[in-house]
Tab-separated table of C-alpha atoms in Angstrom:
chain	number	residue	atom	x	y	z
A	27	MET	CA	-13.628	16.172	-49.362
A	28	THR	CA	-16.767	14.854	-47.683
A	29	ASP	CA	-20.013	15.788	-49.425
A	30	LEU	CA	-22.493	17.529	-47.148
A	31	THR	CA	-26.234	17.498	-47.576
A	32	PRO	CA	-27.920	20.926	-47.399
A	33	ILE	CA	-29.544	19.947	-44.085
A	34	GLU	CA	-26.186	18.913	-42.549
A	35	THR	CA	-24.555	22.118	-43.750
A	36	LYS	CA	-27.334	24.304	-42.337
A	37	SER	CA	-27.187	22.448	-39.023
A	38	ARG	CA	-23.436	22.913	-38.680
A	39	LEU	CA	-23.610	26.594	-39.620
A	40	LYS	CA	-26.362	27.210	-37.056
A	41	ARG	CA	-24.501	25.313	-34.355
A	42	LEU	CA	-21.364	27.365	-35.015
A	43	GLY	CA	-23.298	30.640	-35.179
A	44	LEU	CA	-22.020	31.409	-38.701
A	45	PHE	CA	-25.200	33.161	-39.723
A	46	GLY	CA	-23.557	35.241	-42.426
A	47	LEU	CA	-22.525	32.114	-44.283
A	48	LEU	CA	-25.929	30.584	-43.568
A	49	ALA	CA	-27.699	33.536	-45.159
A	50	CYS	CA	-25.622	33.089	-48.328
A	51	LEU	CA	-25.739	29.303	-48.361
A	52	ASP	CA	-27.486	29.090	-51.730
A	53	GLU	CA	-24.532	30.907	-53.284
A	54	LEU	CA	-21.850	29.059	-51.284
A	55	ALA	CA	-23.163	25.497	-51.195
A	56	ASP	CA	-20.969	24.332	-54.075
A	57	LYS	CA	-17.794	26.110	-52.949
A	58	PRO	CA	-15.031	23.550	-52.317
A	59	TRP	CA	-13.689	25.464	-49.289
A	60	LEU	CA	-16.939	25.476	-47.300
A	61	HIS	CA	-16.413	22.059	-45.685
A	62	GLU	CA	-12.846	22.955	-44.679
A	63	VAL	CA	-13.992	26.241	-43.126
A	64	LEU	CA	-16.588	24.376	-41.080
A	65	ALA	CA	-14.024	21.768	-39.970
A	66	ILE	CA	-11.510	24.443	-38.938
A	67	GLU	CA	-14.129	26.358	-36.965
A	68	GLU	CA	-15.366	23.190	-35.232
A	69	ARG	CA	-11.832	22.159	-34.236
A	70	GLU	CA	-11.130	25.595	-32.811
A	71	ARG	CA	-14.435	25.692	-30.911
A	72	HIS	CA	-13.754	22.225	-29.488
A	73	LYS	CA	-10.237	23.246	-28.441
A	74	ARG	CA	-11.383	26.426	-26.694
A	75	SER	CA	-14.269	24.600	-25.026
A	76	LEU	CA	-11.902	21.934	-23.673
A	77	GLU	CA	-9.452	24.544	-22.401
A	78	ARG	CA	-12.248	26.473	-20.689
A	79	ARG	CA	-13.739	23.380	-19.062
A	80	LEU	CA	-10.312	22.184	-17.876
A	81	LYS	CA	-9.645	25.575	-16.302
A	82	ASN	CA	-13.062	25.709	-14.648
A	83	SER	CA	-12.710	22.157	-13.324
A	84	ARG	CA	-9.816	23.175	-11.028
A	85	VAL	CA	-8.279	19.727	-11.431
A	86	ALA	CA	-4.759	21.211	-11.767
A	87	THR	CA	-1.810	18.802	-11.969
A	88	PHE	CA	-1.996	15.076	-11.255
A	89	LYS	CA	-0.253	11.775	-11.887
A	90	PRO	CA	-1.815	9.632	-14.649
A	91	MET	CA	-3.450	6.337	-13.733
A	92	SER	CA	-0.669	4.544	-15.614
A	93	ASP	CA	1.503	5.403	-12.582
A	94	PHE	CA	-0.922	3.820	-10.120
A	95	ASP	CA	0.628	0.785	-8.426
A	96	TRP	CA	-2.237	-1.702	-8.305
A	97	SER	CA	-0.068	-4.229	-6.481
A	98	TRP	CA	0.381	-1.952	-3.464
A	99	PRO	CA	-3.098	-1.882	-1.859
A	100	LYS	CA	-4.085	-4.879	0.261
A	101	LYS	CA	-7.659	-4.317	-0.883
A	102	ILE	CA	-9.054	-2.424	-3.879
A	103	ASP	CA	-11.767	-3.281	-6.378
A	104	ARG	CA	-9.985	-2.517	-9.638
A	105	GLU	CA	-13.055	-3.236	-11.760
A	106	ALA	CA	-15.099	-0.751	-9.716
A	107	VAL	CA	-12.396	1.887	-10.171
A	108	ASP	CA	-12.225	1.171	-13.908
A	109	ASP	CA	-15.993	1.657	-14.105
A	110	LEU	CA	-15.531	5.248	-12.955
A	111	PHE	CA	-13.706	5.942	-16.225
A	112	ALA	CA	-16.443	4.440	-18.379
A	113	PRO	CA	-18.814	6.880	-20.145
A	114	GLY	CA	-21.739	5.357	-18.273
A	115	PHE	CA	-20.565	6.530	-14.840
A	116	VAL	CA	-21.470	10.176	-15.389
A	117	ALA	CA	-24.549	9.281	-17.409
A	118	THR	CA	-26.114	7.225	-14.592
A	119	GLY	CA	-26.079	10.117	-12.158
A	120	HIS	CA	-24.911	7.729	-9.433
A	121	ASN	CA	-22.349	8.735	-6.817
A	122	ALA	CA	-19.084	6.994	-5.957
A	123	VAL	CA	-17.217	7.188	-2.657
A	124	LEU	CA	-13.580	6.193	-2.163
A	125	VAL	CA	-12.873	5.239	1.448
A	126	GLY	CA	-9.343	4.714	2.710
A	127	PRO	CA	-6.480	6.105	4.800
A	128	ASN	CA	-4.147	8.892	3.764
A	129	GLY	CA	-1.724	8.377	0.907
A	130	VAL	CA	-3.368	5.452	-0.897
A	131	GLY	CA	-4.214	7.211	-4.176
A	132	LYS	CA	-7.752	8.486	-3.611
A	133	THR	CA	-6.984	12.002	-4.869
A	134	MET	CA	-5.093	10.578	-7.831
A	135	ILE	CA	-8.140	8.551	-8.855
A	136	LEU	CA	-10.505	11.490	-8.372
A	137	LYS	CA	-8.410	13.819	-10.519
A	138	ASN	CA	-8.007	11.269	-13.312
A	139	VAL	CA	-11.750	10.580	-13.414
A	140	ALA	CA	-12.436	14.327	-13.399
A	141	HIS	CA	-10.011	14.932	-16.265
A	142	GLN	CA	-11.485	12.078	-18.302
A	143	ALA	CA	-14.976	13.508	-17.824
A	144	VAL	CA	-13.826	16.929	-19.044
A	145	VAL	CA	-12.213	15.392	-22.123
A	146	ARG	CA	-15.512	13.657	-22.876
A	147	GLY	CA	-17.273	17.010	-22.946
A	148	HIS	CA	-18.719	17.226	-19.422
A	149	THR	CA	-18.512	20.153	-17.039
A	150	VAL	CA	-16.636	19.226	-13.863
A	151	ARG	CA	-15.753	20.848	-10.555
A	152	PHE	CA	-12.970	19.490	-8.323
A	153	SER	CA	-12.503	20.788	-4.799
A	154	THR	CA	-11.340	19.697	-1.407
A	155	ALA	CA	-14.138	19.589	1.136
A	156	SER	CA	-12.516	22.323	3.213
A	157	ASP	CA	-12.140	24.707	0.249
A	158	MET	CA	-15.703	24.158	-0.945
A	159	LEU	CA	-17.295	24.577	2.472
A	160	ALA	CA	-15.178	27.618	3.333
A	161	ASP	CA	-16.125	29.178	-0.005
A	162	LEU	CA	-19.831	28.640	0.646
A	163	ALA	CA	-19.659	29.755	4.282
A	164	ALA	CA	-17.961	33.008	3.273
A	165	GLN	CA	-21.037	34.226	1.373
A	166	GLU	CA	-22.615	37.074	3.303
A	167	SER	CA	-26.181	36.929	2.040
A	168	SER	CA	-28.745	34.363	0.989
A	169	ALA	CA	-28.606	35.675	-2.575
A	170	ALA	CA	-24.816	35.398	-2.689
A	171	LEU	CA	-24.959	31.871	-1.262
A	172	ALA	CA	-27.573	30.846	-3.813
A	173	ARG	CA	-25.331	32.074	-6.625
A	174	ARG	CA	-22.242	30.370	-5.194
A	175	LEU	CA	-24.057	27.061	-4.683
A	176	ARG	CA	-24.472	26.882	-8.451
A	177	ARG	CA	-20.699	26.530	-8.720
A	178	TYR	CA	-21.013	23.126	-7.057
A	179	THR	CA	-24.494	21.998	-8.083
A	180	VAL	CA	-24.600	22.832	-11.801
A	181	PRO	CA	-21.508	20.964	-13.164
A	182	THR	CA	-22.220	17.511	-14.546
A	183	LEU	CA	-19.708	15.938	-12.147
A	184	LEU	CA	-18.620	17.222	-8.735
A	185	CYS	CA	-15.482	15.781	-7.125
A	186	ILE	CA	-15.120	16.426	-3.383
A	187	ASP	CA	-11.769	15.402	-1.939
A	188	GLU	CA	-10.596	14.855	1.641
A	189	VAL	CA	-13.822	14.671	3.632
A	190	GLY	CA	-12.838	13.742	7.169
A	191	TYR	CA	-9.430	15.360	7.389
A	192	LEU	CA	-10.896	18.261	9.394
A	193	SER	CA	-13.925	18.612	11.632
A	194	TYR	CA	-16.633	21.186	10.932
A	195	ASP	CA	-19.453	22.870	12.786
A	196	SER	CA	-23.153	22.455	12.007
A	197	ARG	CA	-23.137	25.353	9.532
A	198	TYR	CA	-20.643	23.513	7.317
A	199	ALA	CA	-22.588	20.263	7.635
A	200	ASP	CA	-25.736	22.055	6.481
A	201	LEU	CA	-23.884	23.445	3.464
A	202	LEU	CA	-22.580	20.018	2.432
A	203	PHE	CA	-26.078	18.625	2.948
A	204	GLU	CA	-27.455	21.314	0.616
A	205	VAL	CA	-24.936	20.480	-2.109
A	206	VAL	CA	-25.544	16.727	-1.812
A	207	THR	CA	-29.325	17.155	-1.758
A	208	ARG	CA	-29.462	19.424	-4.794
A	209	ARG	CA	-27.271	17.105	-6.822
A	210	TYR	CA	-29.196	14.068	-5.568
A	211	GLU	CA	-32.476	15.560	-6.758
A	212	ALA	CA	-30.979	16.566	-10.114
A	213	HIS	CA	-29.350	13.121	-10.626
A	214	ARG	CA	-25.908	14.715	-10.978
A	215	PRO	CA	-23.114	12.485	-9.661
A	216	ILE	CA	-20.670	13.205	-6.856
A	217	LEU	CA	-17.293	11.497	-6.655
A	218	LEU	CA	-16.038	11.834	-3.090
A	219	SER	CA	-13.040	10.649	-1.104
A	220	THR	CA	-12.877	10.226	2.658
A	221	ASN	CA	-10.547	8.718	5.230
A	222	LYS	CA	-13.422	8.099	7.634
A	223	ALA	CA	-15.983	5.303	7.710
A	224	PHE	CA	-19.526	6.652	7.458
A	225	SER	CA	-20.120	5.579	11.060
A	226	ASP	CA	-17.428	8.105	12.055
A	227	TRP	CA	-18.847	11.071	10.156
A	228	GLY	CA	-20.385	12.246	13.410
A	229	GLN	CA	-16.816	13.119	14.420
A	230	VAL	CA	-16.362	15.136	11.228
A	231	PHE	CA	-19.595	17.067	11.789
A	232	PRO	CA	-20.136	16.951	15.572
A	233	HIS	CA	-23.549	18.107	16.803
A	234	ALA	CA	-24.919	18.335	13.238
A	235	ALA	CA	-28.451	16.974	13.040
A	236	CYS	CA	-28.304	16.307	9.289
A	237	VAL	CA	-25.397	13.809	9.238
A	238	VAL	CA	-27.512	10.654	9.013
A	239	THR	CA	-29.660	12.049	6.201
A	240	LEU	CA	-26.577	13.454	4.480
A	241	VAL	CA	-24.879	10.060	4.395
A	242	ASP	CA	-28.134	8.364	3.371
A	243	ARG	CA	-28.532	10.582	0.299
A	244	LEU	CA	-24.863	10.374	-0.569
A	245	VAL	CA	-24.681	6.575	-0.566
A	246	HIS	CA	-28.079	5.941	-2.146
A	247	ARG	CA	-27.432	4.985	-5.771
A	248	ALA	CA	-23.700	5.017	-4.965
A	249	GLU	CA	-20.692	2.758	-5.423
A	250	VAL	CA	-18.569	2.618	-2.251
A	251	ILE	CA	-14.980	1.577	-2.991
A	252	GLU	CA	-12.788	0.708	-0.022
A	253	ILE	CA	-9.010	0.918	-0.302
A	254	GLU	CA	-6.853	-0.781	2.304
A	255	ALA	CA	-3.144	0.025	2.093
A	256	GLU	CA	-0.230	1.608	3.847
A	257	SER	CA	0.573	5.152	2.720
A	258	TYR	CA	2.211	4.995	-0.718
A	259	ARG	CA	3.690	8.444	-0.138
A	260	LEU	CA	5.365	7.128	3.012
A	261	LYS	CA	6.655	4.156	1.025
A	262	GLU	CA	8.146	6.486	-1.615
A	263	ALA	CA	9.668	8.690	1.093
A	264	LYS	CA	11.343	5.689	2.739
A	265	GLU	CA	12.677	4.460	-0.624
A	266	LEU	CA	14.056	7.922	-1.434
A	267	SER	CA	15.670	8.176	1.995
A	268	ALA	CA	17.264	4.748	1.568
A	269	LEU	CA	18.565	5.718	-1.890
A	270	ARG	CA	20.115	8.949	-0.589
A	271	THR	CA	21.739	7.084	2.293
A	272	LYS	CA	23.221	4.590	-0.159
A	273	GLN	CA	24.498	7.407	-2.394
A	274	ARG	CA	26.165	9.141	0.574
A	275	ARG	CA	27.900	5.931	1.622
A	276	THR	CA	29.112	5.378	-1.935
A	277	LYS	CA	30.637	8.888	-2.049
A	278	LYS	CA	32.566	8.278	1.181
A	279	ARG	CA	34.335	5.235	-0.217
């Protein structure tokens, strides 16, 4: 059993909110079970906190990075991707943007980084761009919008997936600008994926006056990681189709 100093014991009891035990500490300080009680309570609190943060993150299911085929992309900065998993990424408050066509693993990377951040104790929110913007646009009053914006501006890390797959009107552009600006000013990082070069974001948000400023704030203090590859999903689909064709031919023999 690890010996605890009175100051360490008081600190742990306060942190856990065990004020009944704290009030009787003079009587309980020498009890051999006190350290074990504290350890059990801390493990349970940590477990429930992790479960709550995972649920709130909306990361859902994903393939682990061990399944990522690094040999497939024609271009990818592996060291830059690895840096996203380092503790310092969230701490810097800098953004990261993954740019590449459909099916090259951008969502897979985003979800793995998000999950790693949750495990490290951070609050995280993962959302597709369309879901986030539709959620914000559905708020019927300024007060309701202000409350809902906190869902995307307060978490330590915000992951926005699939910017560029749909086009949006100026209202949606203004909402994304508000999220980016608030997080920019608070030094809270955004991890974003897009299939469009920044020069093409005018097609994503046609007629929106804020696009240039939006991109400027997003990429300032940001790591932009370009991925060049054919769709890996299409590759897997072709391989599966070829396998099934081979199996059918084998059965006919």
